[in-house]
Amino acid sequence: MAIIYFWGAAQEVTGSCHLIESASFGKILLDCGMHQGGNSIDRIGDEGFPFNPASIDAVLLSHAHLDHSGMLPKLVHDGFTGPIYCTSETADLLVVMLQDSVSIYMGDLARENRRLARKGKPLLEPEYSEEDVMQVITQCESQSYNKALKLAEQTTACFHDAGHILGSAIIELSFEERGEQKKLVFSGDLGNKSAVLMNDPSILTKADIVLMESTYGDRNHKSIDNTVSELKTILKDTENRGGNIMIPAFAVGRTQEILFYLGQLHQQGLLDNWQVILDSPMAIEVTRVYDKWFNALDSDEIEEASPNAHSILKDFIPRLFLSVAPDESMMINKIKKGALIIAGSGMCTGGRIRHHFKQRIWDSRNAIIFCGYQANGTLGRLLVDGLQHLKLFGDDYVVKAQIETLGGFSAHAGQNELVEWVSHFENNPKVVLVHGEPKAQEALAQKLWEDKNIRAVIPSLGQSLVF
C-alpha cells in the first residue's frame, strides 16, 4: 500500500509538503515549501521536519515559489542527499529565489544576534546557509514537460504544464504495487486561464488519487478586461489626487504579468504622467529568466499584443526604471506624485515595499494595489481586511492610502476553473484538497459534490491517507 502524509499546506495556503511512501519507490517528497507570515527567523526556526530528511529518496518539485521550495536548503542541511526533480525553468528560477531568501534570512539573523549579544544572551545558529542553497542547485535534475522520468523499477514521474508561473508543473506519479498499477496526480498550483504569459493548465484524465490546490476554491476571478478597466480607473483617480501607487510584488509570475499589461497601457498613452519603477532586485532577475524562456510562454497572445516584443523589460515599457541598489530605492522617496512603484514582497512580509509604506501609507492621496493572494498572518492580509493602524520600523502609522484589490491578475485558477480541471478525470479518483484555507476548501468540496457528484477529502496537518 502507498501512504501520503500531509506535512504542509493542509487547511492552509502555504508550506506545501506531502510525503508519499511505498515499498515500490521508498519515500518521495512532493514540494518542500516555507510558510509565509512573520519574520524569517521565527518562520524558519519553527519549520522542523516531522520526518528524517536523510530517509527521503527524492523530491518532486512543482514550481519555484518559496511556499513550495523555500525549505529545500534546510532539507539538504539536515541530511537529504537525493535528487530534486523539477523543470528546467524552475531550476533557473530557484537560483534567484533561494539566493534571495537566504540573503534575507542571514541578514535578519545577523541583526537579531547583534541584539542578543547586547543583552548578553546566547546567539542563534543558522538553520541553513548559502552553501546549502548551492547544494540544492547541485542536486536539481532538470526535466522537460511530458517526458516520463524513471524513479525506480515500475515507477515513473511526469511533469505537465500547470500554467501557474514559468516552469510550474502538475506532477503525475505512476507505479506498480502488488501487481496493481496506481497513479497519483498532484496539481501543484493551477494557473489562471486568463494569464497572458502562461499556457492553460494541462488536462489529465487518469488517476487513482488527485491532490488538488484550492486557494480560490470559494470564488472566481473577475475577467481580465474588467480588471484592466479597474486598473485604468485607479490610475486616473490617483493621478487626479496627485498621489502615487504602490504594488506589492510577487517576484515570480505576477510582476511579469503586471508589467505586460502596463506595457499595453503605455501603448495606449495612459502612462504618460507616470514613472513606473520596479524596485525589486529579485523581480528584475526573475524577469530576465522569463526573457530567457520567452519562447516557452503563451507566444500567440504576446505576439498579437506586441509583435516586436522580445523582452518584457526592454520592449513593453520604455520608461521603466529598474531600481537595484539601496540608494536607488531611497531616491524614489523624493518623487512627490506620479510614481507607480512595484516592490517586494508580495504579501508585505518584508522587502522594500514596507519602506515605501513608511513613506506613503499615511497619505490619502496614495493607493496600494494588491494583485495576489494574501495569506493569513501577513501584513498584506491585514491591510486588505481593513487594518487602520500599523507599526513599521518601530513607528506607528495610520493607514490612509486607498486599498485596492485586483483579483483578475491572480496566477491561480478560480473556483470554476478548479472544478472544470478535476472533472476531466474519467475513473472517479479520490480527490484530496490541499493548499487552501478551510472556508475555501469547504466551499469547493460542496461545489464539486453538487455540480459533479465528486466527493473531496480535506486532510488536516499531519494526517495520513492510504491509497
XYZ file of C-alpha atoms in Angstrom:
467
model
C 0.000 0.000 0.000
C 1.018 3.609 -0.515
C 0.639 6.237 2.197
C 0.522 10.024 1.875
C 1.457 12.191 4.846
C 0.310 15.815 4.731
C 3.061 17.860 6.381
C 2.179 21.278 4.952
C -0.449 23.239 3.003
C -3.094 21.214 4.842
C -6.045 23.530 5.554
C -3.652 26.411 4.891
C -2.273 28.022 1.747
C 1.478 27.972 2.317
C 4.134 25.434 3.296
C 3.409 22.800 0.627
C 4.934 19.468 1.708
C 3.487 15.994 1.102
C 5.362 12.764 1.776
C 4.476 9.638 -0.226
C 5.767 6.290 0.988
C 5.577 2.932 -0.768
C 7.585 -0.264 -0.949
C 7.742 0.334 -4.709
C 9.825 3.516 -4.586
C 10.654 4.332 -0.960
C 9.906 7.886 0.175
C 9.194 10.763 -2.196
C 8.527 14.337 -1.132
C 6.143 16.456 -3.171
C 7.412 20.017 -2.601
C 9.265 21.334 0.426
C 7.795 24.766 0.990
C 8.103 27.547 3.507
C 5.214 29.058 5.443
C 4.536 32.745 4.856
C 3.965 35.372 7.540
C 6.080 36.572 10.460
C 9.797 37.302 10.299
C 12.222 34.950 8.596
C 13.989 33.899 11.808
C 10.813 32.752 13.552
C 9.403 31.296 10.346
C 12.447 29.184 9.520
C 13.231 28.343 13.143
C 9.749 26.887 13.580
C 9.982 24.747 10.421
C 11.167 21.438 11.820
C 10.678 18.298 9.740
C 8.440 15.563 11.229
C 10.473 13.032 9.234
C 14.146 12.250 8.779
C 15.382 14.213 5.725
C 18.118 11.629 5.164
C 15.438 8.987 4.602
C 13.885 10.804 1.630
C 14.783 9.205 -1.710
C 13.770 12.084 -3.997
C 11.918 15.391 -4.161
C 9.448 16.165 -6.937
C 9.136 19.965 -7.039
C 6.071 21.548 -8.637
C 7.492 25.076 -9.010
C 9.849 27.707 -7.624
C 7.605 29.795 -5.361
C 9.033 29.759 -1.837
C 5.879 28.316 -0.297
C 6.679 25.225 -2.400
C 10.505 25.297 -2.462
C 11.750 27.502 0.374
C 12.711 24.761 2.856
C 14.844 22.771 0.404
C 18.087 24.293 1.798
C 17.129 23.189 5.320
C 16.196 19.740 3.985
C 19.668 19.447 2.475
C 21.308 20.888 5.599
C 19.537 18.249 7.707
C 20.731 15.322 5.623
C 18.818 14.966 2.339
C 21.219 13.914 -0.427
C 18.873 12.667 -3.160
C 17.807 14.224 -6.466
C 15.429 17.188 -6.719
C 13.446 16.754 -9.918
C 11.899 19.858 -11.477
C 11.518 21.537 -14.855
C 14.466 23.369 -16.399
C 12.713 26.710 -15.963
C 12.086 26.000 -12.270
C 15.758 25.151 -11.778
C 16.728 28.542 -13.246
C 14.251 30.376 -11.019
C 15.396 28.511 -7.912
C 18.849 30.064 -8.210
C 17.308 33.532 -7.859
C 14.595 32.658 -5.333
C 16.688 30.689 -2.871
C 19.683 33.009 -3.007
C 17.443 35.973 -2.255
C 15.697 34.075 0.541
C 18.911 33.041 2.279
C 20.300 36.563 1.924
C 17.268 37.986 3.738
C 17.431 35.231 6.366
C 21.142 35.682 7.092
C 20.720 39.465 7.289
C 17.830 39.119 9.734
C 19.823 36.584 11.737
C 22.853 38.895 11.960
C 20.683 41.747 13.241
C 18.981 39.503 15.784
C 22.323 38.176 17.029
C 23.630 41.717 17.489
C 20.562 42.426 19.615
C 21.070 39.235 21.635
C 24.775 40.000 22.089
C 23.955 43.416 23.549
C 21.746 41.684 26.113
C 24.322 39.019 26.868
C 22.077 36.228 25.581
C 23.132 33.147 23.569
C 23.370 33.692 19.833
C 21.223 31.842 17.302
C 22.774 29.322 14.943
C 21.595 29.417 11.313
C 19.186 26.702 10.243
C 20.888 26.629 6.830
C 23.451 28.607 4.854
C 24.407 29.892 1.404
C 26.339 26.657 0.918
C 23.139 24.668 1.430
C 21.411 26.758 -1.234
C 24.179 25.976 -3.693
C 23.920 22.297 -2.775
C 20.191 22.389 -3.568
C 21.003 23.736 -7.034
C 23.602 20.980 -7.469
C 21.057 18.310 -6.561
C 18.457 19.623 -9.040
C 17.916 17.415 -12.082
C 16.031 19.303 -14.781
C 13.200 17.657 -16.680
C 11.137 18.516 -19.741
C 7.353 18.587 -19.822
C 5.510 15.419 -20.918
C 8.525 13.142 -20.706
C 8.479 10.092 -18.428
C 11.188 10.006 -15.761
C 12.123 6.620 -14.281
C 12.422 6.836 -10.485
C 12.562 3.130 -9.674
C 11.592 -0.203 -11.173
C 7.956 0.164 -12.334
C 7.857 3.783 -11.063
C 7.826 6.886 -13.262
C 7.092 10.566 -12.849
C 5.990 13.045 -15.493
C 5.745 16.839 -15.375
C 2.876 18.597 -17.159
C 2.409 22.346 -17.635
C 0.387 23.813 -14.737
C 0.164 27.282 -16.305
C 0.807 28.993 -12.943
C 4.274 30.528 -13.343
C 7.232 29.831 -15.591
C 8.156 26.163 -15.218
C 5.242 25.255 -12.946
C 4.175 21.636 -13.161
C 1.396 19.202 -12.490
C 3.155 16.075 -11.239
C 1.997 12.618 -12.333
C 3.425 9.685 -10.369
C 2.803 6.193 -11.786
C 3.868 2.978 -10.045
C 3.078 -0.690 -9.603
C 2.260 -2.096 -6.195
C 1.490 -5.764 -5.594
C 0.826 -6.215 -9.281
C -1.608 -3.289 -9.415
C -0.978 -0.132 -11.417
C -1.532 3.097 -9.470
C -1.401 6.729 -10.459
C -1.211 9.850 -8.279
C -1.645 13.335 -9.723
C -0.529 16.403 -7.773
C -1.832 19.625 -9.301
C 0.780 21.891 -7.749
C -0.667 25.372 -8.254
C -3.001 25.542 -11.249
C -2.862 28.687 -13.348
C -5.500 31.245 -14.198
C -6.563 30.666 -17.813
C -6.658 34.408 -18.477
C -2.934 34.808 -17.704
C -1.422 36.274 -20.874
C 2.109 34.942 -20.328
C 1.121 31.377 -19.434
C -0.306 28.402 -21.262
C -3.536 26.899 -19.929
C -3.042 24.096 -17.376
C -2.650 20.670 -18.962
C -5.645 18.350 -18.798
C -5.112 14.868 -17.382
C -7.737 12.136 -17.450
C -6.395 9.162 -15.469
C -5.628 8.941 -11.751
C -6.415 6.914 -8.660
C -5.900 9.888 -6.391
C -5.673 13.630 -7.133
C -4.120 16.156 -4.754
C -5.569 19.488 -5.923
C -4.887 23.022 -4.771
C -7.872 25.019 -3.519
C -6.551 28.532 -2.904
C -9.530 30.180 -4.607
C -11.959 27.338 -4.010
C -14.661 29.710 -2.784
C -14.663 32.308 -5.561
C -13.988 33.150 -9.183
C -11.800 35.932 -10.515
C -13.048 38.951 -12.376
C -12.370 38.880 -16.097
C -9.069 40.324 -17.240
C -10.919 43.015 -19.226
C -12.742 44.182 -16.085
C -9.511 44.007 -14.113
C -7.605 46.164 -16.600
C -10.545 48.585 -16.629
C -10.337 48.820 -12.825
C -6.598 49.453 -13.074
C -7.232 52.308 -15.512
C -9.733 53.834 -13.067
C -7.278 53.567 -10.166
C -4.554 55.209 -12.266
C -6.859 58.080 -13.245
C -8.251 58.614 -9.735
C -4.824 58.539 -8.102
C -3.427 60.904 -10.735
C -6.296 63.314 -10.053
C -5.477 63.202 -6.338
C -1.821 63.927 -7.067
C -0.768 60.657 -5.493
C 1.430 57.626 -6.040
C 0.668 53.918 -6.404
C 2.383 51.066 -4.572
C 2.023 47.473 -5.769
C 3.414 44.715 -3.514
C 5.273 42.493 -5.967
C 5.255 38.731 -6.213
C 8.616 38.467 -7.931
C 7.742 35.370 -9.949
C 4.775 35.496 -12.290
C 2.670 38.392 -11.033
C 5.270 41.103 -11.600
C 5.850 39.972 -15.180
C 2.091 39.832 -15.855
C 1.572 43.335 -14.441
C 4.469 44.703 -16.483
C 2.909 43.247 -19.608
C -0.425 44.988 -19.024
C 1.289 48.226 -18.019
C 3.099 47.982 -21.334
C -0.249 47.819 -23.112
C -1.433 50.892 -21.173
C 1.766 52.660 -22.203
C 0.981 51.930 -25.852
C -2.442 53.497 -25.299
C -0.846 56.641 -23.864
C -2.244 56.048 -20.376
C 1.121 56.074 -18.591
C 2.368 59.406 -19.938
C 2.167 61.022 -16.495
C 3.516 58.023 -14.591
C 7.028 56.860 -13.785
C 6.932 53.062 -13.497
C 9.550 51.739 -11.078
C 10.410 48.102 -10.486
C 12.041 48.268 -7.057
C 12.833 44.605 -6.516
C 16.242 43.174 -7.420
C 14.797 39.671 -7.267
C 11.851 40.528 -9.544
C 14.311 42.094 -12.008
C 16.432 38.932 -12.066
C 13.346 36.732 -12.350
C 12.084 38.803 -15.275
C 15.407 38.205 -17.010
C 14.825 34.473 -16.533
C 11.368 34.921 -18.101
C 13.047 36.685 -21.013
C 15.379 33.699 -21.449
C 12.402 31.330 -21.705
C 10.181 33.750 -23.645
C 9.507 31.266 -26.438
C 8.063 28.793 -23.906
C 5.380 31.252 -22.846
C 1.964 31.768 -24.437
C 3.575 33.344 -27.501
C 0.461 33.778 -29.681
C -1.120 36.291 -27.308
C 2.196 38.023 -26.698
C 2.838 38.318 -30.431
C -0.628 39.748 -31.010
C -0.188 42.334 -28.250
C 3.308 43.351 -29.246
C 4.608 41.809 -32.488
C 8.157 43.074 -31.985
C 8.385 42.149 -28.302
C 11.493 40.213 -27.372
C 11.852 41.275 -23.761
C 9.379 42.043 -21.005
C 11.846 44.523 -19.539
C 13.131 46.329 -22.620
C 10.258 46.471 -25.072
C 6.978 46.896 -23.209
C 7.662 49.959 -21.049
C 10.496 52.126 -22.413
C 10.408 54.455 -19.372
C 10.563 51.615 -16.853
C 13.175 52.315 -14.154
C 14.883 49.287 -12.627
C 15.863 50.026 -9.035
C 18.579 47.658 -7.843
C 20.879 49.427 -5.366
C 19.523 50.553 -1.955
C 20.350 54.192 -2.701
C 18.267 53.962 -5.916
C 15.359 52.682 -3.839
C 15.733 55.542 -1.356
C 15.786 58.103 -4.184
C 12.196 57.083 -5.013
C 11.127 58.818 -1.803
C 11.817 62.168 -3.464
C 9.096 61.633 -6.081
C 6.086 63.603 -4.849
C 3.498 62.280 -7.314
C 3.106 60.045 -10.354
C 5.274 57.165 -9.110
C 3.962 53.666 -9.786
C 6.167 51.533 -7.544
C 6.281 47.751 -7.847
C 8.287 46.440 -4.876
C 8.713 43.208 -2.913
C 7.377 41.414 -1.098
C 4.018 40.308 -2.450
C 2.415 39.734 0.959
C 4.305 42.637 2.579
C 6.131 40.301 4.976
C 9.446 42.039 4.252
C 11.348 43.674 1.433
C 11.310 47.203 0.090
C 7.522 47.611 -0.049
C 7.450 48.171 3.723
C 9.887 51.069 3.349
C 7.601 52.615 0.738
C 4.649 52.133 3.093
C 6.594 54.080 5.707
C 6.906 56.989 3.265
C 3.392 56.943 1.804
C 0.794 54.776 3.584
C -0.332 57.661 5.801
C -1.226 59.879 2.821
C -4.798 59.550 1.470
C -3.694 60.698 -1.979
C -1.804 57.446 -2.479
C -3.071 53.959 -3.339
C -1.930 50.413 -2.636
C -2.960 47.760 -5.169
C -2.967 44.100 -4.115
C -2.809 41.776 -7.121
C -2.383 38.397 -5.446
C -3.435 36.151 -2.601
C -2.646 37.440 0.895
C -2.136 34.595 3.368
C -3.397 34.671 6.948
C -0.996 36.407 9.323
C 0.660 38.593 6.685
C 0.643 42.389 6.675
C -0.949 42.285 3.232
C -3.900 40.263 4.553
C -4.330 42.665 7.495
C -4.428 45.668 5.156
C -6.911 44.024 2.799
C -9.074 43.190 5.825
C -9.153 46.852 6.869
C -6.218 47.434 9.219
C -6.257 51.087 10.336
C -3.038 51.363 12.347
C 0.286 49.588 11.947
C 3.811 49.688 13.319
C 6.699 49.873 10.867
C 10.343 50.029 11.911
C 9.342 50.982 15.453
C 6.950 53.808 14.469
C 3.143 53.899 14.405
C 1.285 54.840 11.236
C -2.355 55.495 10.391
C -3.433 53.771 7.168
C -4.949 56.459 4.951
C -3.822 55.285 1.497
C -6.583 53.793 -0.665
C -6.504 49.975 -0.501
C -7.425 48.318 -3.807
C -7.537 44.665 -4.897
C -7.337 43.388 -8.471
C -8.209 39.697 -8.443
C -8.084 39.217 -12.199
C -4.283 39.269 -12.166
C -4.184 36.211 -9.913
C -1.907 33.405 -11.038
C -4.243 30.803 -9.504
C -7.271 29.121 -11.011
C -10.627 30.291 -9.671
C -13.383 28.010 -8.406
C -14.948 27.256 -11.792
C -11.554 26.503 -13.340
C -10.681 24.119 -10.495
C -13.986 22.289 -10.891
C -13.554 22.115 -14.650
C -9.964 20.802 -14.404
C -10.676 17.976 -11.971
C -13.873 16.943 -13.772
C -11.789 15.652 -16.716
C -10.633 12.602 -14.732
C -12.592 9.688 -16.119
C -12.240 6.948 -13.499
C -13.652 8.665 -10.396
C -10.386 9.130 -8.471
C -10.211 10.070 -4.813
C -9.902 13.876 -4.709
C -7.925 15.493 -1.887
C -7.937 19.268 -1.407
C -4.688 20.901 -0.287
C -3.178 24.394 -0.382
C -6.270 26.284 0.730
C -7.885 27.774 3.810
C -10.775 25.782 5.344
C -13.501 28.176 4.152
C -12.310 27.947 0.545
C -11.862 24.174 0.733
C -15.309 23.562 2.188
C -16.912 25.727 -0.492
C -15.027 23.888 -3.238
C -15.896 20.480 -1.786
C -19.567 21.439 -1.734
C -19.380 22.759 -5.316
C -17.703 19.547 -6.523
C -20.388 17.410 -4.926
C -23.349 19.486 -6.080
C -22.154 20.072 -9.657
C -20.062 16.997 -10.460
C -21.001 14.377 -7.850
C -17.329 14.339 -6.780
C -16.576 13.759 -3.108
C -13.477 15.574 -1.865
C -11.379 14.899 1.232
C -9.847 17.764 3.243
C -6.881 16.470 5.284
C -5.554 18.179 8.384
C -1.881 18.803 9.138
C -0.085 15.548 9.953
C -2.923 13.358 8.724
C -2.097 10.307 6.601
C -4.089 8.679 3.832
C -3.757 5.191 2.384
C -4.494 4.581 -1.292
